C-alpha positions as a printed NumPy array, in Angstrom:
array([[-71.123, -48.372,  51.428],
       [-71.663, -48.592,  55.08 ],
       [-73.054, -45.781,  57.195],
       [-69.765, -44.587,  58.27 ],
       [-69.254, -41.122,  57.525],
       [-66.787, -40.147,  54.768],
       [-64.143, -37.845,  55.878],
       [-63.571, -34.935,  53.391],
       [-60.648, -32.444,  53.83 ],
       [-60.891, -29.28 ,  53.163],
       [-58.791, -28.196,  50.447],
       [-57.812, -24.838,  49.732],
       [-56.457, -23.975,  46.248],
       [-52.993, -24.494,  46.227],
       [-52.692, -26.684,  49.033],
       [-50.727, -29.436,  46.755],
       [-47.767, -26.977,  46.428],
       [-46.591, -27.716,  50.15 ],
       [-47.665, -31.419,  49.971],
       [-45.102, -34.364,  49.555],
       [-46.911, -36.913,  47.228],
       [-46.492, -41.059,  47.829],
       [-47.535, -42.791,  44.592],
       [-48.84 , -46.425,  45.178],
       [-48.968, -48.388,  42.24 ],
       [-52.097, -50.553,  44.378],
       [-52.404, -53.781,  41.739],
       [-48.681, -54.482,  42.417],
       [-48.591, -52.957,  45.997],
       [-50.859, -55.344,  47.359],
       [-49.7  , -58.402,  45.328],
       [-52.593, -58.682,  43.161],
       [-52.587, -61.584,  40.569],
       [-51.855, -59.677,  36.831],
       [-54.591, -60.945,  35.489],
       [-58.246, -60.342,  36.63 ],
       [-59.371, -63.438,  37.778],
       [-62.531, -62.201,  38.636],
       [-62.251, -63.295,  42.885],
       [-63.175, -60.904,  45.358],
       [-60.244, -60.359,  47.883],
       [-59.937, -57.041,  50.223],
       [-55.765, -56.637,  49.217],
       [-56.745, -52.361,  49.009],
       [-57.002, -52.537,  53.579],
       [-53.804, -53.135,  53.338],
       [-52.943, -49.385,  52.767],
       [-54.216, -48.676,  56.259],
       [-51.223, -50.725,  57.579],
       [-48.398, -48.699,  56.424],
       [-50.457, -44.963,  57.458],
       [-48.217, -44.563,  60.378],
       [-45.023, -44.78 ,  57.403],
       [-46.657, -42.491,  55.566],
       [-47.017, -40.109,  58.146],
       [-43.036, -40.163,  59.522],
       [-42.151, -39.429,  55.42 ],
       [-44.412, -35.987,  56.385],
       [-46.818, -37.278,  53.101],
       [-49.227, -34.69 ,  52.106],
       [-51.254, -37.017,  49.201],
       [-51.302, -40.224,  48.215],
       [-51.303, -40.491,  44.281],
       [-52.984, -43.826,  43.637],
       [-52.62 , -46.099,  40.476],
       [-55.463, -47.022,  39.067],
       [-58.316, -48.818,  41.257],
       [-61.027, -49.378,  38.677],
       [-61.781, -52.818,  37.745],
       [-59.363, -53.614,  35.093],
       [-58.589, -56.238,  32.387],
       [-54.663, -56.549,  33.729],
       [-52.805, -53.681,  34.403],
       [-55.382, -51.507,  35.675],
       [-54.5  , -48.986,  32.551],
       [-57.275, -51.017,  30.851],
       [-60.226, -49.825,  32.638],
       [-63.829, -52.207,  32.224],
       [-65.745, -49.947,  34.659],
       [-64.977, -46.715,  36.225],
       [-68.059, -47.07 ,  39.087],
       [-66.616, -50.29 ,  40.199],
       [-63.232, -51.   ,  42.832],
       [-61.218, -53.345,  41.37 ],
       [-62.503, -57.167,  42.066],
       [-58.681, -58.122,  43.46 ],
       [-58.159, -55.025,  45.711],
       [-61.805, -55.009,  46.634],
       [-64.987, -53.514,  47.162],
       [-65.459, -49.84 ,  46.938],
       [-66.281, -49.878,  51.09 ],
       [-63.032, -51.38 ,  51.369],
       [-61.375, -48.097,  49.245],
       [-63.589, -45.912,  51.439],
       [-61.963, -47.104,  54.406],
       [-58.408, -46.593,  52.931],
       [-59.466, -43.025,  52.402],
       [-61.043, -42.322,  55.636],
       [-58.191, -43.743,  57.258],
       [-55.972, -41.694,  55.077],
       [-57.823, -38.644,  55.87 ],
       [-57.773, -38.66 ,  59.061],
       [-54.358, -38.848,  59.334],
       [-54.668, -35.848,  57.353],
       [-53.626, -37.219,  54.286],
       [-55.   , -36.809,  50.837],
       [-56.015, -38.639,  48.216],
       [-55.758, -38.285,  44.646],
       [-56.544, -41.18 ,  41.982],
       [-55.863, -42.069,  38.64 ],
       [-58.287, -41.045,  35.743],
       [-57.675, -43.02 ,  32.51 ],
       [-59.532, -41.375,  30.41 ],
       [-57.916, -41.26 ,  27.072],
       [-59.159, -45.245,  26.923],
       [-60.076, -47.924,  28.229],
       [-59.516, -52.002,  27.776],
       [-61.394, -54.574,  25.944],
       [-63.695, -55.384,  28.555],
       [-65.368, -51.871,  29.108],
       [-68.87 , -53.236,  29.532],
       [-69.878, -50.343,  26.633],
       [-66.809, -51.765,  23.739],
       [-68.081, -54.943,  24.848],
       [-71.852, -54.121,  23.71 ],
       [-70.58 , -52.663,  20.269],
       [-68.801, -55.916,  19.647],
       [-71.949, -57.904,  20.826],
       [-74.262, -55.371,  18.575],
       [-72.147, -53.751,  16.288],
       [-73.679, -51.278,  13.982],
       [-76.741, -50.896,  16.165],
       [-75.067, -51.004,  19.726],
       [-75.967, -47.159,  21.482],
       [-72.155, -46.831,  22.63 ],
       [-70.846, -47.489,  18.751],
       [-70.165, -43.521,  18.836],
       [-67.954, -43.825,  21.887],
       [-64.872, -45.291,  19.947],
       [-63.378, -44.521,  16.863],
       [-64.958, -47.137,  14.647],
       [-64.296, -48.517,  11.284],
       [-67.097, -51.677,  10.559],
       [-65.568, -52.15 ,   7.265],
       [-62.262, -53.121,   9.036],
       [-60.912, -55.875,  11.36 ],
       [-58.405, -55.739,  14.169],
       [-55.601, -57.444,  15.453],
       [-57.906, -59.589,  17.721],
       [-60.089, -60.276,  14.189],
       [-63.376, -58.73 ,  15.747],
       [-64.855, -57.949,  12.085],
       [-63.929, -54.12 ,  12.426],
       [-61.649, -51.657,  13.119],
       [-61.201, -49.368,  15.949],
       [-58.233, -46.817,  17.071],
       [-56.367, -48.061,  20.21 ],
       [-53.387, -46.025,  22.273],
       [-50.519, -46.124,  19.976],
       [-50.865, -49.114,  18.686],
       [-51.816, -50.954,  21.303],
       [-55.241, -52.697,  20.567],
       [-55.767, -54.163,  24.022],
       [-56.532, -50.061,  24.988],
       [-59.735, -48.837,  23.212],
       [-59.525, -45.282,  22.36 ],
       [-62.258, -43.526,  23.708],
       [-63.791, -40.481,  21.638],
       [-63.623, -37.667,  23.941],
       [-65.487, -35.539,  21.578],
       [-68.621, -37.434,  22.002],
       [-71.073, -35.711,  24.81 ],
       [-72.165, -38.833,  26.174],
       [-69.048, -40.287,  26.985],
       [-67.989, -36.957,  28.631],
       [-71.174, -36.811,  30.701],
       [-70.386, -40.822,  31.936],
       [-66.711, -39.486,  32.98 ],
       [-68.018, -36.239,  34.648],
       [-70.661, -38.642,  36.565],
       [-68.116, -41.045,  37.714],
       [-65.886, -38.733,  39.136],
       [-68.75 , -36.98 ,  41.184],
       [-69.241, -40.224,  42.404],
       [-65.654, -40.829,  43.492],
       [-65.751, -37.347,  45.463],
       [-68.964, -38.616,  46.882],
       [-67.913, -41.901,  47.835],
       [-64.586, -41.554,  48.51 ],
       [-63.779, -38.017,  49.408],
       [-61.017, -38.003,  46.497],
       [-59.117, -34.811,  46.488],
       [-57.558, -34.535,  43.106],
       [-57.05 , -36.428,  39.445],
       [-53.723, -37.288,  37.757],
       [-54.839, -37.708,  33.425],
       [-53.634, -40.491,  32.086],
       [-51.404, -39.691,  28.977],
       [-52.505, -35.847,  29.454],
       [-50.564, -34.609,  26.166],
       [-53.268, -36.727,  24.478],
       [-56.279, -35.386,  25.721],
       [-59.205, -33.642,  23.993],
       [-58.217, -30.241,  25.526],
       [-62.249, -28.997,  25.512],
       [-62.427, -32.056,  27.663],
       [-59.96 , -31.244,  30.098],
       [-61.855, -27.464,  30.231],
       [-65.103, -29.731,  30.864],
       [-62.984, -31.17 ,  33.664],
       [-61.779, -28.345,  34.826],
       [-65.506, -26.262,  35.676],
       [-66.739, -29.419,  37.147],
       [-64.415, -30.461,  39.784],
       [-63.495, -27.074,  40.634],
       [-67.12 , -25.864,  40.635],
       [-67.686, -28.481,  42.923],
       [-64.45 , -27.836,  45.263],
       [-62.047, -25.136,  43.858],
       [-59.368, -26.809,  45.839],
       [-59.691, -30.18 ,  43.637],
       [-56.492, -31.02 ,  42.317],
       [-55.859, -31.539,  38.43 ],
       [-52.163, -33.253,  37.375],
       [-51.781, -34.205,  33.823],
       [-48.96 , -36.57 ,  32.342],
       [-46.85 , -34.473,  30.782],
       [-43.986, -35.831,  28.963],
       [-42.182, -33.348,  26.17 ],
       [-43.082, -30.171,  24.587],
       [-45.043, -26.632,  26.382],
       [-46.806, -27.769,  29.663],
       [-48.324, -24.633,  29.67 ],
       [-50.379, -25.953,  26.735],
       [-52.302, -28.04 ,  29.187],
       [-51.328, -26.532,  32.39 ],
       [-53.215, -23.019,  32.324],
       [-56.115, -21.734,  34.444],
       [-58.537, -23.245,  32.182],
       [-57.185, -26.689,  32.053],
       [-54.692, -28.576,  34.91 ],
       [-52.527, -27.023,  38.06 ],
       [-49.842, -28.955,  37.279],
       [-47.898, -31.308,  35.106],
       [-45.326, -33.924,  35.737],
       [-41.598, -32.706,  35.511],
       [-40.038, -35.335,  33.022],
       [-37.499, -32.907,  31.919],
       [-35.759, -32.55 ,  34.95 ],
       [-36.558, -36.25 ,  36.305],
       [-33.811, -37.082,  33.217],
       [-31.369, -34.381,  34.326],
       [-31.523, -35.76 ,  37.903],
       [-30.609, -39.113,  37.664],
       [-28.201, -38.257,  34.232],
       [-26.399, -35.52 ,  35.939],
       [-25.438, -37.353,  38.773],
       [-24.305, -40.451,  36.71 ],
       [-22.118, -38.535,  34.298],
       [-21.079, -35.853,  37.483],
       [-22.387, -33.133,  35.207],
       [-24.225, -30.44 ,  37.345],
       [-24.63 , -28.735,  34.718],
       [-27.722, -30.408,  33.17 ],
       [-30.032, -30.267,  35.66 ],
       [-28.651, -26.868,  36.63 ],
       [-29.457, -25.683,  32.967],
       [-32.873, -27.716,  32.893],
       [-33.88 , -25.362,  36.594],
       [-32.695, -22.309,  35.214],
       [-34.77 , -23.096,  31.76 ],
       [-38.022, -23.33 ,  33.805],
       [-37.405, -21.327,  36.786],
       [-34.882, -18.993,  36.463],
       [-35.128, -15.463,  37.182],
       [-34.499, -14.045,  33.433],
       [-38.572, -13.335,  31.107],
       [-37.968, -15.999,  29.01 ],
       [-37.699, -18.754,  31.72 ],
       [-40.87 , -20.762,  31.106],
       [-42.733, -22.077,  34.319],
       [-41.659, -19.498,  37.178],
       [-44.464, -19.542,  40.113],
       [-45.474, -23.34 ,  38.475],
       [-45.564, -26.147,  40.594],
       [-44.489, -29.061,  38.648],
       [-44.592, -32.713,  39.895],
       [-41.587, -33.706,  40.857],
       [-39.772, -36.974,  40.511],
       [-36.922, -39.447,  40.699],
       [-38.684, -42.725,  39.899],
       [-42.615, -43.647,  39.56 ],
       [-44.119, -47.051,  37.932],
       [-43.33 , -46.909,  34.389],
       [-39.218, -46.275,  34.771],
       [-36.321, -48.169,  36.181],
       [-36.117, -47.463,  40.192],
       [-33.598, -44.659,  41.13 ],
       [-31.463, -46.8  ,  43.086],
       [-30.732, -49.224,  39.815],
       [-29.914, -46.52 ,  37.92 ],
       [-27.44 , -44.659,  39.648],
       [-24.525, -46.517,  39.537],
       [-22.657, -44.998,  42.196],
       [-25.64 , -45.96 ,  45.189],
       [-23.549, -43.324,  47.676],
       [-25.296, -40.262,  45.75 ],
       [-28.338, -41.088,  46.17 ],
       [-29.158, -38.622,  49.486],
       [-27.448, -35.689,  47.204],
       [-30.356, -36.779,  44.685],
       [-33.722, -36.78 ,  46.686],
       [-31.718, -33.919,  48.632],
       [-31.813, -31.675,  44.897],
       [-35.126, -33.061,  44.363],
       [-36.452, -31.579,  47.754],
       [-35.442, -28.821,  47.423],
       [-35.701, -27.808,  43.841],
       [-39.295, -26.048,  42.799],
       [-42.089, -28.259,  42.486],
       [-43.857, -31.126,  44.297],
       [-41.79 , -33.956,  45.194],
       [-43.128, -37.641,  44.917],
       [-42.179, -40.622,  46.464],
       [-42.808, -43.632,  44.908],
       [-43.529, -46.987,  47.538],
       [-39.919, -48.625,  48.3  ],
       [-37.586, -46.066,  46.266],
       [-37.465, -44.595,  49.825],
       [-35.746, -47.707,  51.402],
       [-33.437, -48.064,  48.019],
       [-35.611, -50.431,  46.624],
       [-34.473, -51.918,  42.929],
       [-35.869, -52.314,  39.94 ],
       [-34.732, -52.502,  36.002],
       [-37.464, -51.65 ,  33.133],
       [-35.162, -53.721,  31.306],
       [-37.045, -56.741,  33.107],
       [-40.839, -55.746,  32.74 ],
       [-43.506, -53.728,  33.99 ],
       [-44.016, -56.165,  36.63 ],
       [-40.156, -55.704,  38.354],
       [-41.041, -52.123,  38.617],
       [-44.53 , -52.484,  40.431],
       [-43.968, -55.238,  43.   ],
       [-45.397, -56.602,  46.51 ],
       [-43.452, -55.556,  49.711],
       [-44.848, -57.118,  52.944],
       [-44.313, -54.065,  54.956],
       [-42.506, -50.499,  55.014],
       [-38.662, -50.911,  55.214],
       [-37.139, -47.84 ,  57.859],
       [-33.358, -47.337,  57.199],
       [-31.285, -44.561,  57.002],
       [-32.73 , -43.111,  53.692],
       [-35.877, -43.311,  54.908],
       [-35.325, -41.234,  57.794],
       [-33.429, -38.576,  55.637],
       [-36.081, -38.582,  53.046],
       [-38.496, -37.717,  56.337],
       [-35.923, -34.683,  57.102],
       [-36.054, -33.156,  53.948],
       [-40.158, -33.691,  54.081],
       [-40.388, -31.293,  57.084],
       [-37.274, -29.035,  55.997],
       [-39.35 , -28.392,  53.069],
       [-42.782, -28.051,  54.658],
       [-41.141, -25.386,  57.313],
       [-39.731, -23.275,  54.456],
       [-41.675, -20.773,  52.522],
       [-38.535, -20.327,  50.438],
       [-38.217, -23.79 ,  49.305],
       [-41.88 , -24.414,  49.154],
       [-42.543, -21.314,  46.884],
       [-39.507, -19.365,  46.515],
       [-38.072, -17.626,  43.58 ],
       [-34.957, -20.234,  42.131],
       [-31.167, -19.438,  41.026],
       [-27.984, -21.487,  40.692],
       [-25.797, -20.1  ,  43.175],
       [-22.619, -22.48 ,  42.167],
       [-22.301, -24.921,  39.797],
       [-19.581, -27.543,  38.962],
       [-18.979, -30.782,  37.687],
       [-19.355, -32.746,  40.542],
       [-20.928, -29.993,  43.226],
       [-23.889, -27.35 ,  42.9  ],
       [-25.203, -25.176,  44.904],
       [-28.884, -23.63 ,  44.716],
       [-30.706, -20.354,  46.483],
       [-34.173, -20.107,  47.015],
       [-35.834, -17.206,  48.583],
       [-39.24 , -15.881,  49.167],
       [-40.152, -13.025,  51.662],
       [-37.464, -12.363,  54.403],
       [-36.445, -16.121,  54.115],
       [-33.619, -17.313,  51.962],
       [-32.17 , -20.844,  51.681],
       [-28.831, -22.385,  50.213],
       [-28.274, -26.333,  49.47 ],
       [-25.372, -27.938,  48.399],
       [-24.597, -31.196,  47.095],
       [-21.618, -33.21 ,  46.658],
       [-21.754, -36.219,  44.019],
       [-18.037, -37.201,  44.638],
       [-16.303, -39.783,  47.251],
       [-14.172, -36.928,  48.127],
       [-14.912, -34.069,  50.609],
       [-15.168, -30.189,  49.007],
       [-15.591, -26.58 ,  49.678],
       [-18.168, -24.908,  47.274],
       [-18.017, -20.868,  46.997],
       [-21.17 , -18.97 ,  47.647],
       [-21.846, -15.807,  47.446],
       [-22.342, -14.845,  51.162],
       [-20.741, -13.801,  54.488],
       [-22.967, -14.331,  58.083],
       [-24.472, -16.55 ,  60.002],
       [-26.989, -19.358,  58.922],
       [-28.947, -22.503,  60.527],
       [-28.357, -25.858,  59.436],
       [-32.128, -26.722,  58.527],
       [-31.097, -30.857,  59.3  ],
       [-29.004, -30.63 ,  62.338],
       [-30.548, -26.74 ,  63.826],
       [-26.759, -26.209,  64.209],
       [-25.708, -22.2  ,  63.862],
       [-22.775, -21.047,  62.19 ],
       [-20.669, -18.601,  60.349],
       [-20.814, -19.055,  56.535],
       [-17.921, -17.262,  55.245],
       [-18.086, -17.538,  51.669],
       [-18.086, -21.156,  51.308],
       [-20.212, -24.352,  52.297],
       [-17.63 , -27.408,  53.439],
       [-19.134, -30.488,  52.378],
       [-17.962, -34.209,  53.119],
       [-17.616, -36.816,  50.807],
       [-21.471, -37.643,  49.392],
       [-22.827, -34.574,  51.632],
       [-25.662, -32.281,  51.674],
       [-26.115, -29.178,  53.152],
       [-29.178, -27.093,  53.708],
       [-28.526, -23.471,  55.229],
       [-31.041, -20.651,  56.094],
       [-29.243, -17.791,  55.774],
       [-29.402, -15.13 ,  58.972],
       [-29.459, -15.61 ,  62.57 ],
       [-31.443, -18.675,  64.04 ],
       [-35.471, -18.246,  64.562],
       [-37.497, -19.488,  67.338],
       [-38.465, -22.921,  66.953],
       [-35.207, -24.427,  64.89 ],
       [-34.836, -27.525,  65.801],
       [-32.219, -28.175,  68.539],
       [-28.756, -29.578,  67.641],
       [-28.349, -32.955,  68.783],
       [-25.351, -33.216,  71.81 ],
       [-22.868, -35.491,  70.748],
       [-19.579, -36.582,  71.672],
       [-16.71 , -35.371,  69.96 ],
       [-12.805, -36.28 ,  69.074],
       [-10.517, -32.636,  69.888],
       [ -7.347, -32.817,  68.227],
       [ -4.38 , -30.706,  69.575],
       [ -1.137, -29.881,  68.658],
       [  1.43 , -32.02 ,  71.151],
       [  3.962, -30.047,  73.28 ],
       [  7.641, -30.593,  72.417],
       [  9.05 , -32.449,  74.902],
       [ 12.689, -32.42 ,  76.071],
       [ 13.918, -36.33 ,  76.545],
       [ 15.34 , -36.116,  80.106],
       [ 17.389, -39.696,  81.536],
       [ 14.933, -41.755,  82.966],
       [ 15.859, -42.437,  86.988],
       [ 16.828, -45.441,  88.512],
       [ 13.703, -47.604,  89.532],
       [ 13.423, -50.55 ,  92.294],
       [ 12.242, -53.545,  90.424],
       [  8.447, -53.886,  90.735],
       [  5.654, -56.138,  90.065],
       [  4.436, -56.583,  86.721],
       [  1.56 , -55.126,  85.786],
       [ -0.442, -55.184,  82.909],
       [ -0.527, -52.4  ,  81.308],
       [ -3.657, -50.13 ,  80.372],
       [ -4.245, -49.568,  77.254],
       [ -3.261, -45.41 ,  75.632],
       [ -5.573, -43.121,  73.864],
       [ -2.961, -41.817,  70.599],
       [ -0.798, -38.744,  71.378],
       [ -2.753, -35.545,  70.858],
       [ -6.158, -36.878,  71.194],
       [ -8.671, -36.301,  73.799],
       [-12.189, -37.108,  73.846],
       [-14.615, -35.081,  75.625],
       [-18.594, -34.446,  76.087],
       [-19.039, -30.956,  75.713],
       [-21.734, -28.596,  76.669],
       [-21.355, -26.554,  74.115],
       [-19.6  , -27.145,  70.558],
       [-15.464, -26.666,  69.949],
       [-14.993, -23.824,  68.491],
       [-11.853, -24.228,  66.025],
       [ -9.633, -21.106,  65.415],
       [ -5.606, -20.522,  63.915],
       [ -2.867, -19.345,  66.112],
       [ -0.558, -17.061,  64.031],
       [  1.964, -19.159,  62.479],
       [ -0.838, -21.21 ,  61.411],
       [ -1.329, -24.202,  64.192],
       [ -5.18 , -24.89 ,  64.627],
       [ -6.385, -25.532,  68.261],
       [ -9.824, -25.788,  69.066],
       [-11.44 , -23.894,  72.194],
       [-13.768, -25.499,  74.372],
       [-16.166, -23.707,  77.3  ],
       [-15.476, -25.29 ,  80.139],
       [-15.622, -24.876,  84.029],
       [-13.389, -27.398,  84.845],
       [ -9.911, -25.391,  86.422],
       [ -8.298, -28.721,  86.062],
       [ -8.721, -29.681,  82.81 ],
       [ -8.088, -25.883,  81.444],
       [ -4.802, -26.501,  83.474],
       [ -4.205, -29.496,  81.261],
       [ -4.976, -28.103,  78.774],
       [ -3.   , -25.098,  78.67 ],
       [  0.01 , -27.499,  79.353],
       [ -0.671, -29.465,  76.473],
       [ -1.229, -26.267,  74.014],
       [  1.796, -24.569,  75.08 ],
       [ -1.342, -21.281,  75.901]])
């Protein structure tokens, strides 16, 4: 370490439930060979480079892949003390965290602690010693065995896969080791959470042990567990984690949107945060996601591309914590169909496009709104194609609406008065519907606007009116004149204007719209009157 000081935030509990994560899968992210060659090379700085991205998607916490000095994939820990020798030295991670904290960004890191790979120095000693290695008690051992890799005995690995030793949680020693690397992570790195590894496997007494000694240490210290079927509240409890990931609805996202079926995810909301006693996780903050590093990128698996701001829009604004993983918010592909490695790749720099910028929007919509950051959850409309949710919490209530078809729609909602559109700070009248175009989104607070909305943007705009019947008189004799080119004729009925203020459209009573527009001009009201027959 140098003698810079390391920046630590301070972290209130709860603080994750208004953060926007960023997951950064760091072996691939900084284009790391797959294989541990063993070469120092400071790849991790290069986090520091794409800060200022981070900070116009409004991200609360970066969730980090693993660091530790790995046999490949960095799933296959060899040392937990020890920064990766291809993204590294642990003064080169510091500096990614300071740098990340002072943009006031935290950090929270990957703890595989269910196993570990071949090369953890300790497996490597009982291999070396056997029988009368000291660590021989860390593993689940058989001597009078062999395994796939013939080493003379036997030993459990994750589901079958040998190459990850399973480490015996059970054993006191090994949870002391964990326990003391992690204090040294907060020590040396100013970490400000854990995401568990393969959570649902976990010794639960050692996720209690977890528990007491991070947040004993800083009761703001955020605990995520992998979480992929079954009760999260087994795990997720005040004893054990604050959160788990939401792989329930991450299905019914992408799924319902493919199949324009609504109705999944809306059933999978309603099922964990619905308003009836037997929902399961109301007032839970589940992680959130469309994509991360072990499935196929959002944008190859929707296969109509144009919903994809509907999706992140839902996500958004669903309950939980939403997470970003590196390139999905540019559209970035990748299949699982073509390997781990196609899902975890090397991109020079941050691409800014259009979904970037709207992912950014729905970043601060959400961190401005207590309703959507902790508000109670209901499906206000739901239908093939369209849905509509309501969140509310306090005085503040909040309606989105997505459209997954190519064609515009009106949804019905249950309300009457005047709302703020959260993305544009346009006011308006909401008179029992929400009028969405084709692919649209729509995110209302309900009630008048509030100090500090942000300002509609002035625009030009295309007025249609109705065009005055016209009674074909004979044309009069003219002298013959020069020619002259002639200038080219906006089409009948149109006029295009800059307003001050915004058209307001209304129906005469046999039905004709017009639009009325403010306007000081006694000319152009002259015109047009003349035009509108009014």
């Amino acid at each position: 370490m140098s003698d810079r000081q390391v920046i630590h935030l301070k972290n209130n509990p709860g603080w994750q439930n208004s953060a926007m994560f960023y997951q950064i899968y760091p072996i691939g992210f900084c284009g790391a060979p797959y294989e541990n060659d063993g070469r120092p090379q400071s790849r991790i700085r290069k986090v520091i480079d794409w800060v200022e991205h981070l900070k116009k998607l409004n991200t609360g916490a970066v969730y980090f892949s693993p660091v530790f000095e790995s046999d490949t994939h960095g799933y296959d820990t060899r040392d937990f003390r020890k920064i990766d020798t291809r993204l590294g030295s642990n003064e080169d991670f510091a500096e990614v965290c300071n740098a990340l904290h002072e943009a006031g960004i935290r950090v929270v890191l990957d703890g595989v602690f269910n196993h570990v790979g071949r090369g953890f120095w300790a497996f490597q000693d009982v291999l070396k010693n056997r029988e009368s290695s000291p660590y021989r008690d860390w593993f689940h051992i058989n001597f009078g065995g062999n395994s796939n890799y013939n080493d003379g005995l036997w030993y459990e690995g994750w589901e079958g896969h040998y190459e990850l030793v399973k480490l015996n949680l059970q054993n006191p020693a090994v949870v002391d080791h964990i326990l003391e690397c992690v204090g040294g992570w907060r020590d040396e790195f100013a970490i400000d959470g854990l995401r568990l590894d393969v959570a649902y496997l976990l010794d639960e007494n050692f996720m209690r042990r977890l528990h007491q000694y991070t947040k004993g240490q800083d009761p703001g210290f955020f605990l995520l567990g992998e979480m992929i079927h079954g009760d999260y509240k087994r795990i997720m409890n005040p004893e054990m984690l604050d959160s788990v990931t939401n792989y329930e609805c991450y299905k019914g996202l992408y799924s319902s949107f493919n199949d324009k079926n609504m109705f999944e995810i809306a059933h999978s909301l309603n099922r964990q945060f619905g308003s009836e006693n037997w929902c399961l996780y109301r007032g839970e903050h589940l992680l959130c996601f469309a994509d991360n590093h072990d499935v196929s990128r959002i944008h190859t698996l929707l296969r109509d591309k144009e919903q994809i701001k509907g999706l992140y829009a839902l996500l958004y604004c669903m309950p939980g914590i939403p997470c970003l993983y590196y390139g999905s918010e540019w559209g970035a592909d990748g299949d699982k169909h073509d390997g781990d490695p196609a899902l975890r790749p090397c991109f020079q720099e941050p691409v800014e496009n259009g979904l970037t910028e709207f992912i950014g929007e729905l970043s601060r919509i959400k961190l401005q709104s207590k309703a959507l950051s902790e508000g109670s959850y209901k499906n206000e409309t739901i239908l093939n194609k369209q849905i509509a949710i309501r969140r509310e919490c306090g005085d503040e209530t909040v309606l989105a609406a997505i459209n997954a078809d190519g064609s515009g729609f009106n949804i019905n909602v249950d309300y009457h008065g005047p709302a703020t559109d959260l993305m544009t700070g346009e006011s308006r009248e909401l008179n029992g519907c929400i009028e969405l175009l084709p692919y649209g989104v729509k995110i209302y607070r309900l009630g008048p606007p509030k100090e500090g909305d942000k300002a509609p943007k002035a625009e030009t705009v295309t007025v249609s009116v109705p065009a005055p019947e016209v009674k074909a008189e004979p044309a009069p004799e003219t002298k013959p004149q020069p020619e002259v080119k002639p200038e080219p004729k906006p089409a009948p009925g149109t006029l295009t204007l800059t307003p001050t203020d915004i058209p307001l459209r209304y129906k005469s009573q046999d039905g004709t719209d017009y639009f009325s527009i403010p306007c000081d001009d006694p000319a152009l009201e002259k015109f047009l009157r003349a035009l509108t027959g009014k």
